[in-house]
Short mmCIF file of C-alpha atoms in Angstrom, two decimals:
data_model
loop_
_atom_site.label_atom_id
_atom_site.label_comp_id
_atom_site.label_asym_id
_atom_site.label_seq_id
_atom_site.Cartn_x
_atom_site.Cartn_y
_atom_site.Cartn_z
CA MET C 1 99.79 106.96 83.88
CA ARG C 2 98.58 107.22 88.06
CA LYS C 3 98.82 111.11 89.06
CA THR C 4 101.34 111.69 92.04
CA ARG C 5 99.21 112.29 95.23
CA LEU C 6 100.12 115.53 96.90
CA ILE C 7 99.07 117.12 100.00
CA GLN C 8 100.70 120.68 100.73
CA VAL C 9 102.24 121.04 103.90
CA GLY C 10 102.26 124.85 104.98
CA MET C 11 100.17 127.78 103.20
CA GLY C 12 102.23 130.79 103.33
CA PRO C 13 102.60 133.01 100.22
CA ILE C 14 104.76 129.88 98.65
CA GLY C 15 102.43 127.50 99.93
CA ILE C 16 99.76 128.67 98.09
CA GLN C 17 101.24 129.56 95.05
CA THR C 18 102.81 125.85 94.82
CA ALA C 19 99.36 124.17 95.52
CA LYS C 20 98.25 126.95 92.50
CA MET C 21 100.99 125.10 90.52
CA ALA C 22 100.37 122.04 91.84
CA TYR C 23 96.54 122.06 90.89
CA MET C 24 97.21 122.70 87.14
CA ARG C 25 99.86 120.15 86.39
CA ASP C 26 99.16 117.07 84.76
CA ASP C 27 101.66 115.17 86.92
CA ILE C 28 100.15 115.69 90.18
CA ASP C 29 96.71 115.31 91.97
CA LEU C 30 96.69 118.23 94.81
CA VAL C 31 94.67 115.61 97.94
CA GLY C 32 94.58 118.85 99.96
CA GLY C 33 96.76 121.21 102.62
CA ILE C 34 97.42 121.05 106.06
CA ASP C 35 98.52 124.31 108.64
CA VAL C 36 97.49 125.44 111.75
CA ASN C 37 96.17 128.63 111.47
CA PRO C 38 92.50 128.14 112.20
CA GLU C 39 91.41 131.29 109.77
CA ILE C 40 92.18 129.00 106.84
CA VAL C 41 91.22 125.55 108.25
CA GLY C 42 88.52 124.17 106.87
CA LYS C 43 88.48 126.31 104.03
CA ASP C 44 88.84 125.56 100.39
CA ILE C 45 92.46 125.77 99.22
CA GLY C 46 91.09 127.07 95.63
CA LEU C 47 89.29 130.29 97.65
CA LEU C 48 92.95 131.00 98.79
CA PHE C 49 94.78 130.55 95.44
CA GLY C 50 91.71 131.99 93.37
CA ASN C 51 87.75 132.59 93.82
CA ALA C 52 86.67 128.86 91.87
CA VAL C 53 86.21 126.24 94.58
CA ILE C 54 88.27 122.90 93.45
CA GLY C 55 86.99 121.05 96.52
CA LYS C 56 90.38 120.43 97.95
CA ASN C 57 90.40 121.68 101.78
CA VAL C 58 92.59 122.66 104.24
CA GLU C 59 92.93 120.09 107.52
CA SER C 60 94.89 120.87 110.51
CA ASP C 61 95.52 117.38 111.56
CA ILE C 62 98.42 115.51 109.61
CA LYS C 63 97.41 111.96 110.58
CA LYS C 64 93.90 112.67 109.92
CA ALA C 65 94.56 113.91 106.59
CA CYS C 66 96.53 111.15 105.48
CA LYS C 67 94.56 108.40 106.14
CA LYS C 68 91.09 110.51 104.70
CA TRP C 69 93.42 111.46 101.55
CA ASP C 70 96.01 108.51 101.16
CA PRO C 71 98.90 110.81 99.54
CA ASP C 72 102.33 109.62 97.90
CA VAL C 73 104.24 113.20 99.21
CA ALA C 74 104.41 116.29 100.87
CA VAL C 75 106.01 119.63 99.96
CA LEU C 76 106.59 120.99 103.03
CA THR C 77 106.69 125.20 103.05
CA THR C 78 107.12 125.82 106.91
CA VAL C 79 110.23 127.01 108.09
CA SER C 80 113.78 127.40 107.40
CA GLN C 81 115.81 125.72 109.97
CA VAL C 82 115.30 121.64 110.83
CA SER C 83 115.37 122.02 114.16
CA LYS C 84 111.94 123.90 114.02
CA LEU C 85 110.28 121.48 111.21
CA GLU C 86 111.60 117.88 112.89
CA LEU C 87 108.79 116.81 114.36
CA VAL C 88 105.71 117.69 111.47
CA ALA C 89 108.78 115.64 109.38
CA ILE C 90 108.93 112.38 110.80
CA GLU C 91 104.84 113.00 111.28
CA LEU C 92 105.05 112.67 107.48
CA LEU C 93 107.11 110.16 107.25
CA ASN C 94 105.56 107.66 109.84
CA SER C 95 103.13 108.22 107.63
CA GLY C 96 104.65 106.71 104.47
CA LEU C 97 105.04 110.27 102.61
CA HIS C 98 108.61 111.56 100.67
CA VAL C 99 108.88 114.63 101.55
CA VAL C 100 110.00 117.69 99.15
CA SER C 101 110.76 120.57 101.61
CA SER C 102 111.83 124.20 101.23
CA SER C 103 114.15 124.41 104.49
CA GLU C 104 117.36 126.03 103.46
CA GLU C 105 119.22 124.38 106.05
CA LEU C 106 117.60 121.14 105.45
CA LEU C 107 119.92 121.19 101.76
CA VAL C 108 122.47 119.90 103.50
CA PRO C 109 121.10 119.02 106.94
CA LYS C 110 124.16 117.88 108.39
CA LEU C 111 125.78 121.41 108.62
CA ARG C 112 124.04 122.23 111.41
CA THR C 113 122.30 119.58 113.01
CA PRO C 114 123.78 116.29 112.48
CA GLU C 115 121.93 114.68 114.79
CA ILE C 116 118.26 115.54 113.80
CA ALA C 117 119.71 114.50 109.83
CA LYS C 118 120.68 110.83 111.28
CA ASN C 119 117.39 110.71 113.10
CA LEU C 120 115.11 111.75 109.80
CA ASP C 121 117.48 109.74 107.64
CA ARG C 122 116.66 106.96 110.02
CA THR C 123 112.68 107.40 109.71
CA ALA C 124 112.60 107.86 106.03
CA LYS C 125 114.66 104.53 105.52
CA LYS C 126 112.35 102.58 108.03
CA ASN C 127 109.19 103.55 105.59
CA GLY C 128 110.76 103.35 102.42
CA VAL C 129 110.34 107.28 101.51
CA THR C 130 113.34 110.04 100.93
CA MET C 131 113.56 113.48 102.24
CA VAL C 132 114.87 116.09 100.17
CA ALA C 133 114.91 120.34 100.44
CA ALA C 134 114.36 121.88 96.72
CA GLY C 135 114.32 125.52 96.06
CA VAL C 136 115.67 128.18 93.86
CA ASN C 137 118.20 130.08 96.49
CA PRO C 138 119.48 127.85 98.14
CA GLY C 139 118.40 125.03 95.80
CA PHE C 140 119.60 125.89 92.48
CA THR C 141 120.67 129.33 91.37
CA MET C 142 123.63 129.48 93.51
CA ASP C 143 124.66 125.62 94.23
CA LEU C 144 123.14 123.35 91.51
CA LEU C 145 123.25 125.61 88.48
CA PRO C 146 127.33 126.22 88.11
CA LEU C 147 127.86 122.84 89.54
CA PHE C 148 125.78 121.69 85.95
CA VAL C 149 127.58 124.24 84.14
CA THR C 150 131.19 122.42 85.20
CA THR C 151 130.18 119.99 82.98
CA LEU C 152 131.91 121.66 80.33
CA CYS C 153 134.86 122.22 82.20
CA ILE C 154 138.16 120.13 82.30
CA GLU C 155 139.13 120.95 85.52
CA VAL C 156 137.83 123.82 87.78
CA ASN C 157 139.51 126.65 89.79
CA LYS C 158 137.10 129.11 91.19
CA ILE C 159 133.43 129.40 91.01
CA SER C 160 131.64 132.90 91.94
CA VAL C 161 128.24 133.54 91.55
CA TYR C 162 126.50 137.04 91.69
CA ARG C 163 123.34 137.20 92.87
CA CYS C 164 121.64 141.27 91.93
CA LEU C 165 117.57 141.64 93.23
CA ASP C 166 115.62 144.59 92.81
CA ALA C 167 113.21 143.77 96.00
CA SER C 168 110.53 146.61 95.38
CA PHE C 169 107.86 144.06 93.67
CA ARG C 170 108.69 141.05 95.65
CA ARG C 171 106.44 139.76 98.71
CA GLY C 172 106.68 141.72 102.17
CA SER C 173 107.78 138.40 104.00
CA LEU C 174 110.75 138.84 101.34
CA GLN C 175 111.18 143.01 102.07
CA LYS C 176 111.18 142.51 105.93
CA LYS C 177 113.82 139.94 105.63
CA VAL C 178 116.03 141.83 103.99
CA GLY C 179 115.49 145.19 106.64
CA ALA C 180 113.60 147.38 103.84
CA GLY C 181 112.91 150.62 106.27
CA LEU C 182 115.01 150.03 109.29
CA THR C 183 118.11 151.46 111.20
CA VAL C 184 121.04 150.38 110.87
CA GLU C 185 120.70 149.21 114.65
CA ASP C 186 117.22 147.96 113.84
CA PHE C 187 118.90 146.13 111.09
CA ARG C 188 121.96 144.78 113.82
CA ARG C 189 119.56 143.64 116.09
CA GLY C 190 117.22 141.37 113.01
CA GLU C 191 121.25 140.01 111.95
CA ARG C 192 121.44 138.71 115.90
CA GLU C 193 118.11 137.69 116.08
CA GLY C 194 118.25 136.13 112.63
CA TRP C 195 115.33 137.46 111.06
CA ILE C 196 117.23 139.84 108.65
CA GLY C 197 119.26 138.35 105.06
CA HIS C 198 119.16 135.47 103.62
CA LYS C 199 119.24 131.72 104.31
CA GLY C 200 121.05 129.14 103.42
CA LEU C 201 124.24 130.58 102.21
CA GLN C 202 126.57 128.66 103.59
CA GLU C 203 124.70 125.76 102.40
CA SER C 204 124.82 126.92 98.64
CA ILE C 205 128.59 126.52 99.37
CA ARG C 206 129.11 123.79 101.29
CA LEU C 207 126.69 121.54 98.39
CA LEU C 208 128.65 123.34 95.37
CA ALA C 209 131.99 121.98 97.38
CA GLN C 210 130.95 118.61 97.92
CA GLY C 211 129.56 118.42 93.65
CA LEU C 212 132.94 119.19 93.65
CA GLU C 213 134.93 117.16 95.44
CA TRP C 214 136.50 119.90 97.74
CA LYS C 215 137.04 118.26 100.97
CA ASP C 216 137.94 120.37 104.08
CA ILE C 217 136.49 123.92 102.99
CA GLU C 218 136.53 126.64 105.09
CA ILE C 219 133.46 128.75 105.27
CA SER C 220 133.06 132.32 106.37
CA GLU C 221 130.42 134.77 105.50
CA THR C 222 129.30 138.71 106.62
CA LEU C 223 126.33 140.55 106.18
CA ASN C 224 125.94 144.14 105.29
CA PRO C 225 123.18 146.63 104.80
CA ILE C 226 122.71 148.37 102.12
CA ILE C 227 121.64 151.88 102.48
CA ALA C 228 118.92 153.73 100.73
CA GLU C 229 120.24 157.12 98.28
CA HIS C 230 116.51 157.64 97.60
CA ASP C 231 113.12 157.85 99.60
CA PHE C 232 111.28 154.43 98.24
CA GLU C 233 108.11 153.50 98.79
CA THR C 234 107.09 150.10 98.01
CA ASP C 235 102.94 148.13 98.84
CA PHE C 236 104.56 146.94 102.31
CA PHE C 237 107.32 149.61 103.45
CA GLU C 238 108.52 153.18 103.31
CA ILE C 239 112.18 153.53 102.80
CA LYS C 240 113.77 157.24 103.64
CA LYS C 241 117.11 157.98 102.02
CA GLY C 242 119.30 157.15 104.98
CA SER C 243 117.17 154.42 106.29
CA VAL C 244 118.52 150.58 104.82
CA ALA C 245 116.88 149.62 101.54
CA GLY C 246 118.58 145.99 101.98
CA VAL C 247 121.04 143.32 102.40
CA HIS C 248 125.00 142.88 101.05
CA HIS C 249 125.42 139.33 101.72
CA VAL C 250 128.65 137.98 101.31
CA GLY C 251 129.69 134.02 101.45
CA HIS C 252 133.32 132.27 100.86
CA GLY C 253 134.82 128.82 100.27
CA LYS C 254 138.23 128.58 101.58
CA LYS C 255 141.08 126.30 101.61
CA ASP C 256 144.87 126.50 102.72
CA ASP C 257 143.60 130.32 102.29
CA GLN C 258 142.83 129.84 98.74
CA VAL C 259 139.30 131.41 97.93
CA LEU C 260 137.45 128.50 96.01
CA ILE C 261 133.77 129.44 95.99
CA GLU C 262 132.94 133.20 95.92
CA HIS C 263 129.18 133.70 96.85
CA ASP C 264 127.71 137.58 96.06
CA LEU C 265 124.06 138.46 97.19
CA LYS C 266 122.47 141.71 97.50
CA MET C 267 118.83 142.43 97.77
CA SER C 268 117.62 145.57 98.14
CA VAL C 269 114.41 147.84 97.61
CA GLY C 270 115.38 149.89 94.21
CA ALA C 271 118.25 148.35 92.63
CA GLU C 272 118.95 149.30 89.40
CA GLU C 273 119.82 145.67 87.91
CA SER C 274 118.44 142.58 88.66
CA PHE C 275 120.34 139.77 88.00
CA ASP C 276 122.09 136.10 88.42
CA LEU C 277 125.54 135.76 87.27
CA VAL C 278 128.00 132.19 87.20
CA GLN C 279 131.78 132.80 86.68
CA ILE C 280 133.70 130.20 86.41
CA LEU C 281 137.31 130.24 86.57
CA GLY C 282 138.83 126.76 84.39
CA THR C 283 139.68 125.30 81.45
CA PRO C 284 137.91 127.26 79.72
CA ASP C 285 136.73 130.52 81.84
CA LEU C 286 133.20 130.48 81.30
CA GLU C 287 130.39 132.87 82.15
CA LEU C 288 126.47 132.76 81.93
CA LYS C 289 124.66 135.51 82.93
CA PHE C 290 120.59 135.77 83.62
CA LYS C 291 119.57 139.26 82.85
CA GLY C 292 116.33 140.55 84.81
CA GLY C 293 117.77 137.41 86.78
CA ILE C 294 116.11 134.15 87.75
CA PRO C 295 112.03 134.85 89.13
CA GLY C 296 112.85 134.00 92.84
CA ASP C 297 108.92 132.97 93.77
CA ILE C 298 107.27 131.14 90.83
CA ALA C 299 111.24 129.16 90.44
CA THR C 300 111.19 127.87 93.96
CA SER C 301 107.47 126.26 93.78
CA ALA C 302 108.92 125.00 90.23
CA THR C 303 111.80 123.40 91.50
CA LEU C 304 109.85 122.23 94.44
CA LEU C 305 107.47 120.00 92.05
CA ASN C 306 109.94 119.44 89.54
CA THR C 307 111.96 117.89 92.45
CA VAL C 308 108.88 115.65 93.42
CA SER C 309 109.26 112.62 91.07
CA ARG C 310 113.50 112.58 91.43
CA ALA C 311 112.78 112.22 94.89
CA ILE C 312 110.24 109.77 94.77
CA GLU C 313 112.34 107.51 92.25
CA ALA C 314 115.07 107.80 94.72
CA SER C 315 116.30 105.42 97.00
CA PRO C 316 115.02 106.14 100.91
CA GLY C 317 116.31 108.27 103.21
CA LEU C 318 117.29 111.74 103.99
CA LEU C 319 119.05 113.15 100.82
CA THR C 320 120.54 116.29 99.03
CA PRO C 321 120.25 117.03 95.75
CA LEU C 322 123.15 115.99 94.79
CA ASP C 323 121.57 112.42 95.43
CA LEU C 324 118.78 112.82 92.91
CA SER C 325 118.59 112.38 88.92
CA LEU C 326 118.84 115.86 86.65
CA LEU C 327 116.62 118.15 87.75
CA ARG C 328 113.99 119.59 84.91
CA GLY C 329 110.43 120.77 83.77
CA VAL C 330 107.85 119.36 82.87
CA GLY C 331 106.87 119.89 79.00
CA ARG C 332 103.20 121.21 77.93
CA VAL C 333 102.28 121.41 74.22
CA LEU C 334 100.13 124.70 74.20
#
């Protein structure tokens, strides 16, 4: 069976990890990487995720790279905002590539950027390819996972998802995003500027509501700092008692003043417990808990790669995960 030829666009920490996982898979042929960082352009990808030369390089020009490598699909892990990835996405789609992206806003692209979504959809259909978002959160933990669990219910009245994450051992960019070590004043400034807090909570609520056919849902969210009760030190930040240790992000989906969806996300350095918890109020009531929490970085790369085959087999256009067949992993006999 022919392997899917894949290029990794964006060689940050998640991109490098995704490239490594793609290289190790039997169903994917990693043909190269794309990035604009002059420090890594021209380098062998194997030297970015390990210490071995694998003969797959990083290039900066998408058109030239596509002509040279003849890829089938691009995994795009650059920015969260659809408005900032539009031009790159258009270039990939016009090159005849299916696109799977980690962009949080792309999960429900019509929510924030309806006109750009129309443009991406037209371009994908014109070229006979698909574009879709994937990831662990959003993209699974607080949307597709609880939606799948509702398969066991005769009726659903309310869904609550609680996610608690100890950020102490996560990558530096995530610790920065949760505000580790900041003053409350600087935290609020980061909130206003858009670089503090989780991205995609509204998208998760909207996707979950669409999956359950709850229409005219009113979405609200709040973001507050979690204050450190003790001194902490990570590989990246020093957090003093009284400074910010993380974020508490809460979102609600309401209809006629009734809360149908509740999302509660805590990400902080030094959290006592990491877990993911899904609670469904319905017939029957259900509860599902991941002790230790879902491993975010690895799971993000896994969902991106496991979405590739589903995206290729789907109808052309800009899709949401609800348009794909059921995602699953790839079995391997040890």
